[in-house]
Coordinates of C-alpha atoms in Angstrom, one line a residue:
X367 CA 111.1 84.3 116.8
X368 CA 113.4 82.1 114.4
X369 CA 110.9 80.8 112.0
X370 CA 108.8 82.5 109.1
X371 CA 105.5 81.9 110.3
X372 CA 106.9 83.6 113.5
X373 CA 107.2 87.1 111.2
X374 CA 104.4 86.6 109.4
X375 CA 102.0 86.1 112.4
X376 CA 103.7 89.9 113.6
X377 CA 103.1 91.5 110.4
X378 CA 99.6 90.0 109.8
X379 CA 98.8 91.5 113.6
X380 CA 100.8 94.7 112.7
X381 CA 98.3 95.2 109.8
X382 CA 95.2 94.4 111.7
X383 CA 96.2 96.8 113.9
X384 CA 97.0 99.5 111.7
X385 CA 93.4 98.7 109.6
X386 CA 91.8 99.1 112.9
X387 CA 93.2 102.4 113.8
X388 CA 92.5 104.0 110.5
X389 CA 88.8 102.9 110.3
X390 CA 88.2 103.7 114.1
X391 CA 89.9 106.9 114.1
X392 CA 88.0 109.5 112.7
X393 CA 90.6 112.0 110.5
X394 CA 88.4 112.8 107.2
X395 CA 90.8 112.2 104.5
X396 CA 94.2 112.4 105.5
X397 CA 95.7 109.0 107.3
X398 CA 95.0 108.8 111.3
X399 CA 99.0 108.6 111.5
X400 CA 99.0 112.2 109.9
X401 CA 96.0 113.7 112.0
X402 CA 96.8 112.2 115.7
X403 CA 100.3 111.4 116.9
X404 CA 98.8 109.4 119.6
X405 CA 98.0 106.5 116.4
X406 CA 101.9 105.9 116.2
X407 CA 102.2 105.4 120.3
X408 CA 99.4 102.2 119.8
X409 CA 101.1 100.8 117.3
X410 CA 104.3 100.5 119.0
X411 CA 102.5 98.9 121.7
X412 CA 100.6 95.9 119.7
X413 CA 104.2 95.6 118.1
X414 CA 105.6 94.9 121.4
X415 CA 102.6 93.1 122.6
X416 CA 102.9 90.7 119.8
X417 CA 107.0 90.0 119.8
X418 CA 106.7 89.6 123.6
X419 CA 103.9 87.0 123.1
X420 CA 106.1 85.0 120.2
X421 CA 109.0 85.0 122.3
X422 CA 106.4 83.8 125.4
X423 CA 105.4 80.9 122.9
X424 CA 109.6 80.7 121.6
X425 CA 110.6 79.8 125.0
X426 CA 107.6 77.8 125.9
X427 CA 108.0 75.1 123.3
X428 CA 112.4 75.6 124.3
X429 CA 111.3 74.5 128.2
X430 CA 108.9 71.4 126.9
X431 CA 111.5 70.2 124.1
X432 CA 114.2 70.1 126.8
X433 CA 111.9 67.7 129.0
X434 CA 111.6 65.1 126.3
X435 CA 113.9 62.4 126.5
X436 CA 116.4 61.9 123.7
X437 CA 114.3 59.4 121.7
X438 CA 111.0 61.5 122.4
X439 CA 113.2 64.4 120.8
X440 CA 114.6 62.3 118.0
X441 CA 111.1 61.5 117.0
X442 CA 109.7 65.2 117.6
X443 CA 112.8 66.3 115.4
X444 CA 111.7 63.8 112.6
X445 CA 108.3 65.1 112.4
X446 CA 109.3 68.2 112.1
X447 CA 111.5 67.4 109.3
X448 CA 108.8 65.6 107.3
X449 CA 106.2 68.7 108.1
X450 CA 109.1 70.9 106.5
X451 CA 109.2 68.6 103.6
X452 CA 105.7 68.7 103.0
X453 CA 104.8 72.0 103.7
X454 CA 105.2 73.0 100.0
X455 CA 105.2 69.8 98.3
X456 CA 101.2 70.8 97.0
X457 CA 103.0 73.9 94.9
X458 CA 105.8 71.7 93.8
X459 CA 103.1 69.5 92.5
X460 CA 101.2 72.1 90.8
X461 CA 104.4 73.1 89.1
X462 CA 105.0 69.8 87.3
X463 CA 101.5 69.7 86.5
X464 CA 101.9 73.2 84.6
X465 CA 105.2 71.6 83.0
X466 CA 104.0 68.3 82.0
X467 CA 107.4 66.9 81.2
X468 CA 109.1 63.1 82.0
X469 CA 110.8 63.2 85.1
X470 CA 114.5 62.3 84.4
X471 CA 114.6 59.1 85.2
X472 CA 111.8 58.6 82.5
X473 CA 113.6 60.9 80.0
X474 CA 114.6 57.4 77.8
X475 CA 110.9 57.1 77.2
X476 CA 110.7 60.3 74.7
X477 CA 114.3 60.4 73.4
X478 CA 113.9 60.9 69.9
X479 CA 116.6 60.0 66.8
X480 CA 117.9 62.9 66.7
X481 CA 121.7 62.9 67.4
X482 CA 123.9 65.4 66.9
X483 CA 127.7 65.9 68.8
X484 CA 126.2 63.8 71.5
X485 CA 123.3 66.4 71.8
X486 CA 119.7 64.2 71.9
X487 CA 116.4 65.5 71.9
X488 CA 113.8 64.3 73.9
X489 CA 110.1 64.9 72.8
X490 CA 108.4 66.7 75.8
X491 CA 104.9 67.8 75.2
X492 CA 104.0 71.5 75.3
X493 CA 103.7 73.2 78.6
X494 CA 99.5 73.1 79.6
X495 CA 99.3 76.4 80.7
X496 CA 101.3 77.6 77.4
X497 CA 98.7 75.4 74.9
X498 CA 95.2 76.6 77.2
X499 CA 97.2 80.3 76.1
X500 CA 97.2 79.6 72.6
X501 CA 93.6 78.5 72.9
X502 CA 92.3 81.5 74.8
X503 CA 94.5 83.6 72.3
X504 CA 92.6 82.1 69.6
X505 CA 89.3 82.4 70.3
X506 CA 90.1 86.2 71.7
X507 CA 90.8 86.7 67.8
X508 CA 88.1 85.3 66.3
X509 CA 85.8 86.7 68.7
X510 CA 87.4 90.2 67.9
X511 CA 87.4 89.4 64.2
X512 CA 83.4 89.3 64.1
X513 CA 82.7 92.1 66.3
X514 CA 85.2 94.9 64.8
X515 CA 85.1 93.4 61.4
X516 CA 81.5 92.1 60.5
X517 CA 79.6 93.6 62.7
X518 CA 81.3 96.9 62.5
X519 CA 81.1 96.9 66.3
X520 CA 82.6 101.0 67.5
X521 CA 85.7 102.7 65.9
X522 CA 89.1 103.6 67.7
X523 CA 87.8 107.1 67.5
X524 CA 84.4 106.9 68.7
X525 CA 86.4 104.4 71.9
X526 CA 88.8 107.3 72.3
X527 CA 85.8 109.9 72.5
X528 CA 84.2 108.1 75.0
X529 CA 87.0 107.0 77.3
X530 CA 88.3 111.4 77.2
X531 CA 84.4 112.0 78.2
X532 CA 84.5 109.7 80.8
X533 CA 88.0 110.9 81.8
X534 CA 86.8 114.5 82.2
X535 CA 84.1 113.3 84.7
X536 CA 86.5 111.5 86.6
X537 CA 88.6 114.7 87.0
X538 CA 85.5 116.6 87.7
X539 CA 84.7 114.4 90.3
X540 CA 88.5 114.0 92.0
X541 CA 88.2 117.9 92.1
X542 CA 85.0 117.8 94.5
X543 CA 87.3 115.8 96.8
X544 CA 90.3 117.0 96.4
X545 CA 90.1 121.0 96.7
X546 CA 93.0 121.4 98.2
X547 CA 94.6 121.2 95.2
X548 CA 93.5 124.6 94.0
X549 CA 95.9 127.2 93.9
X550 CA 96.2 130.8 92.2
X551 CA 95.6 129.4 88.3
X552 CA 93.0 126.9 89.1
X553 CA 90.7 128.4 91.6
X554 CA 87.4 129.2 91.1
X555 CA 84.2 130.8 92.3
X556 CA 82.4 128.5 94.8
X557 CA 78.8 129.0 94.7
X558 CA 77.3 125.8 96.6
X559 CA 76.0 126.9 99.7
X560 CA 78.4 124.6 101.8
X561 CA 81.2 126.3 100.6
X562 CA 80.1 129.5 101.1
X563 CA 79.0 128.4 105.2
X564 CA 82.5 127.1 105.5
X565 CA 83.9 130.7 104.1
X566 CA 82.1 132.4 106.3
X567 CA 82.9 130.4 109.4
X568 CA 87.0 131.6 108.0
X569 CA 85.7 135.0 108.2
X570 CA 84.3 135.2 111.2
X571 CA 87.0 133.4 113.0
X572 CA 90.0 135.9 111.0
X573 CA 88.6 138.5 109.5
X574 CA 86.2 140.0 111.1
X575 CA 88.7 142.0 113.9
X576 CA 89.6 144.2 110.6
X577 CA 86.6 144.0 108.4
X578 CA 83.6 143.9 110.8
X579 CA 81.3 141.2 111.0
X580 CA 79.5 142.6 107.6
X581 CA 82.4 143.4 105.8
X582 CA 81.6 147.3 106.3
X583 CA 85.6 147.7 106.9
X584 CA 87.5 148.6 110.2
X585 CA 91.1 148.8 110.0
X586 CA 90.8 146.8 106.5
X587 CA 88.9 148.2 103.6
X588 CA 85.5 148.1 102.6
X589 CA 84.7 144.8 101.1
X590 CA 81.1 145.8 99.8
X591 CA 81.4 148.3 97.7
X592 CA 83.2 148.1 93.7
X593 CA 86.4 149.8 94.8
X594 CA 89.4 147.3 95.3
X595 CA 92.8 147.7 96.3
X596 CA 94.7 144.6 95.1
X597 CA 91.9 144.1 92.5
X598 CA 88.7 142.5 92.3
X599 CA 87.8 139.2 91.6
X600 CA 88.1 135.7 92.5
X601 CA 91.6 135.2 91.3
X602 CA 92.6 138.5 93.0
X603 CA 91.1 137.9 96.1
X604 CA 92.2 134.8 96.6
X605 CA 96.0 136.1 95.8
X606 CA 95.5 138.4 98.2
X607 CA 94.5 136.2 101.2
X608 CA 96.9 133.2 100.1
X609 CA 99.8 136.2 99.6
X610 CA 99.2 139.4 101.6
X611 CA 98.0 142.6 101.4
X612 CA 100.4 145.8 100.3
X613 CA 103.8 145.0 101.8
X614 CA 104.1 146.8 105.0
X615 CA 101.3 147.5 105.7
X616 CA 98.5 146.0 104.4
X617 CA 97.0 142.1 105.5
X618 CA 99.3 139.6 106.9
X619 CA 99.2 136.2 104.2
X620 CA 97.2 133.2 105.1
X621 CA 98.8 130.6 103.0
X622 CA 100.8 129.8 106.2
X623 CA 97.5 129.3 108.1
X624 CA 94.8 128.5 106.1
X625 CA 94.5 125.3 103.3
X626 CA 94.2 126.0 99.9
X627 CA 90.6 125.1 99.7
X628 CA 89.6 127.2 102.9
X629 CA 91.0 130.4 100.9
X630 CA 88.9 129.8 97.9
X631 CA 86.0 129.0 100.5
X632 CA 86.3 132.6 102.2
X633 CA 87.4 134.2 99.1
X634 CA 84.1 133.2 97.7
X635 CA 82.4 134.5 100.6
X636 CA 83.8 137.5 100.2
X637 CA 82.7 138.3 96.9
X638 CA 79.0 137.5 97.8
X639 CA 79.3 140.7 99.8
X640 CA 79.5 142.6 97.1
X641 CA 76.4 145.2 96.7
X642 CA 75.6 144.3 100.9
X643 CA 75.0 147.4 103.1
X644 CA 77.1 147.5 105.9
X645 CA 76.2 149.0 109.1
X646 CA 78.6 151.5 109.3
X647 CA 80.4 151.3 105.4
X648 CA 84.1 152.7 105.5
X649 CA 84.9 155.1 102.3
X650 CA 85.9 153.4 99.3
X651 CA 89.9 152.7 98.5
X652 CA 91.7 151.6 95.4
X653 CA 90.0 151.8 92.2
X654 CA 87.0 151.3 90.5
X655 CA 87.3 147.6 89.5
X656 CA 85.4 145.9 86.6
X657 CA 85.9 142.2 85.6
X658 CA 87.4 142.2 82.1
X659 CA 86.2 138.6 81.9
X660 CA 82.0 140.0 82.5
X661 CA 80.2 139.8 79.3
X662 CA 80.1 143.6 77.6
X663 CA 76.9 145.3 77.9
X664 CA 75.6 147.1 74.9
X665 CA 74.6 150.5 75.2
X666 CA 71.4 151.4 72.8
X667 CA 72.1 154.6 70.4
X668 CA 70.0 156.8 71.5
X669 CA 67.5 158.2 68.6
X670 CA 68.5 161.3 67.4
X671 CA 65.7 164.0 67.2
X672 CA 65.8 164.8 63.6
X673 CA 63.8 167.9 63.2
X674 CA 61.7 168.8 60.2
X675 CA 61.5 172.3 58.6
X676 CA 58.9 173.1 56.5
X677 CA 59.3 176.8 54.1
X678 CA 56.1 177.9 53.5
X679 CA 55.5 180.0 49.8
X680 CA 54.1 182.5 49.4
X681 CA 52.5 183.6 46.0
X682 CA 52.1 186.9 45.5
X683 CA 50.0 188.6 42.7
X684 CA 51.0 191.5 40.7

């Protein structure tokens, strides 16, 4: 493994490799590397697979040089000098092209007048790829000039509206696939009906031993009823899962156990049991919680009975 193409053949193989593991591997979003060790333990082996095969083919063509005789290898050596020469020449090529100046032995040709101190000037002609720029540059402006200008194509503030639009359904859409970014300030109530299957596959593999199967309460509190001990609420329940209960004694946290997005997923849950009846409810504890964010009810006045008096007269006659 001395020469380049010798590398490159390992890293090319190294990245097959790795594309193959990560598309045949299933491990959702995260990189196979970061779901199953084992991923790491292949790689090492097509690594050492493929050194041990260029140092196979390194050693082969070592044994079959050695055989030649010395003008055989003389002549092998002299090929191999003209394929190194050559093996770039095409870019070299293409970079005089792009240039397009006099080599120096032709630099006589375009010498101009100009003399000053000794210093000449030769008259090269302007790089190709620099006057095809100018060109493009050009015709970009004009092109703009009719749309923006006389056609009165859209403003900077109507291409600013729409690009913050389109920005806001990007971010929509990253946060459908990237949940695990919620925390404590950004969560929210989850309502579509595979979250709330995937909460309540949480809360019957953790929760259940303390709050029975229908939240009716056990050694935890009641989670159907309007009473709540760390508060109500999507932001406080999901505190109180990612956190802990009441230090001491209340509910171990979960942050340590459970991702981000699988707390908002059973802290949803949770609140759909609000208004359930449990089989066997357990008294209410904490207080009486009411969501300051829930739209106030108004209360009609009731009609007061407003009750008329009539006097009757009486005339009397002398």
């Amino acid at each position: 493994m001395r020469s380049t193409a010798s590398y490159l053949r390992v890293i090319a193989f190294l990245f097959i490799a790795y594309l193959l593991i990560e598309f045949t591997i299933e491990s959702g979003e995260e990189s196979a590397f970061m779901v199953e060790p084992l991923s790491w333990l292949i790689m090492g082996m097509v690594l050492l697979f493929i050194v041990a095969i260029e140092i196979s083919l390194e050693a082969l063509r070592s044994i079959l040089f050695r055989s030649l005789k010395p003008d055989a290898q003389e002549r092998y050596l002299q090929a191999e000098r003209i394929k190194k020469e050559q093996r770039f020449k095409w870019i070299k090529n293409m970079y005089l092209k792009l240039l397009d100046s006099k080599p120096v032995e032709e630099e006589g040709e375009i010498v101009l007048d100009h003399d000053y101190d000794g210093i000449k000037e030769l008259d090269n002609n302007l790089p190709p790829w620099w006057v095809y720029s100018f060109y493009a540059t050009i015709i970009f402006g004009v092109i703009y000039l009719v749309r923006f200008h006389v056609l009165n194509d859209y403003t900077q503030v109507e291409e600013y509206e729409t690009e913050v639009a389109e920005a806001k359904i990007a971010i929509e859409k990253y946060k459908k696939t990237a949940k695990d970014l919620v925390d404590i300030n950004t969560v929210t109530l989850l309502t579509d009906a595979a979250d709330i299957k995937a909460g309540k596959a949480v809360f019957t593999a953790n929760c259940v031993a303390c709050h029975k199967a229908d939240g009716g309460g056990g050694i935890g509190p009641n989670l159907t009823d309007e009473y709540w001990i760390l508060g109500g609420g999507i932001k406080n329940v999901f505190r109180t899962v990612s956190e802990g209960g009441r230090d001491g004694k209340g509910m171990v946290a979960w942050k340590q156990t459970l991702k981000p997005v699988e707390m908002a997923q059973v802290s949803s849950y949770i609140i759909t049991l609000g208004g359930t009846t449990p089989a066997e409810p357990k008294e209410a504890q904490g207080e009486l919680w009411v969501d300051p964010d829930a739209p106030k009810k108004e209360t009609p006045k009731e009609e007061e009975n407003i009750e008329i008096v009539s006097d009757s007269t009486s005339v009397a006659s002398k």
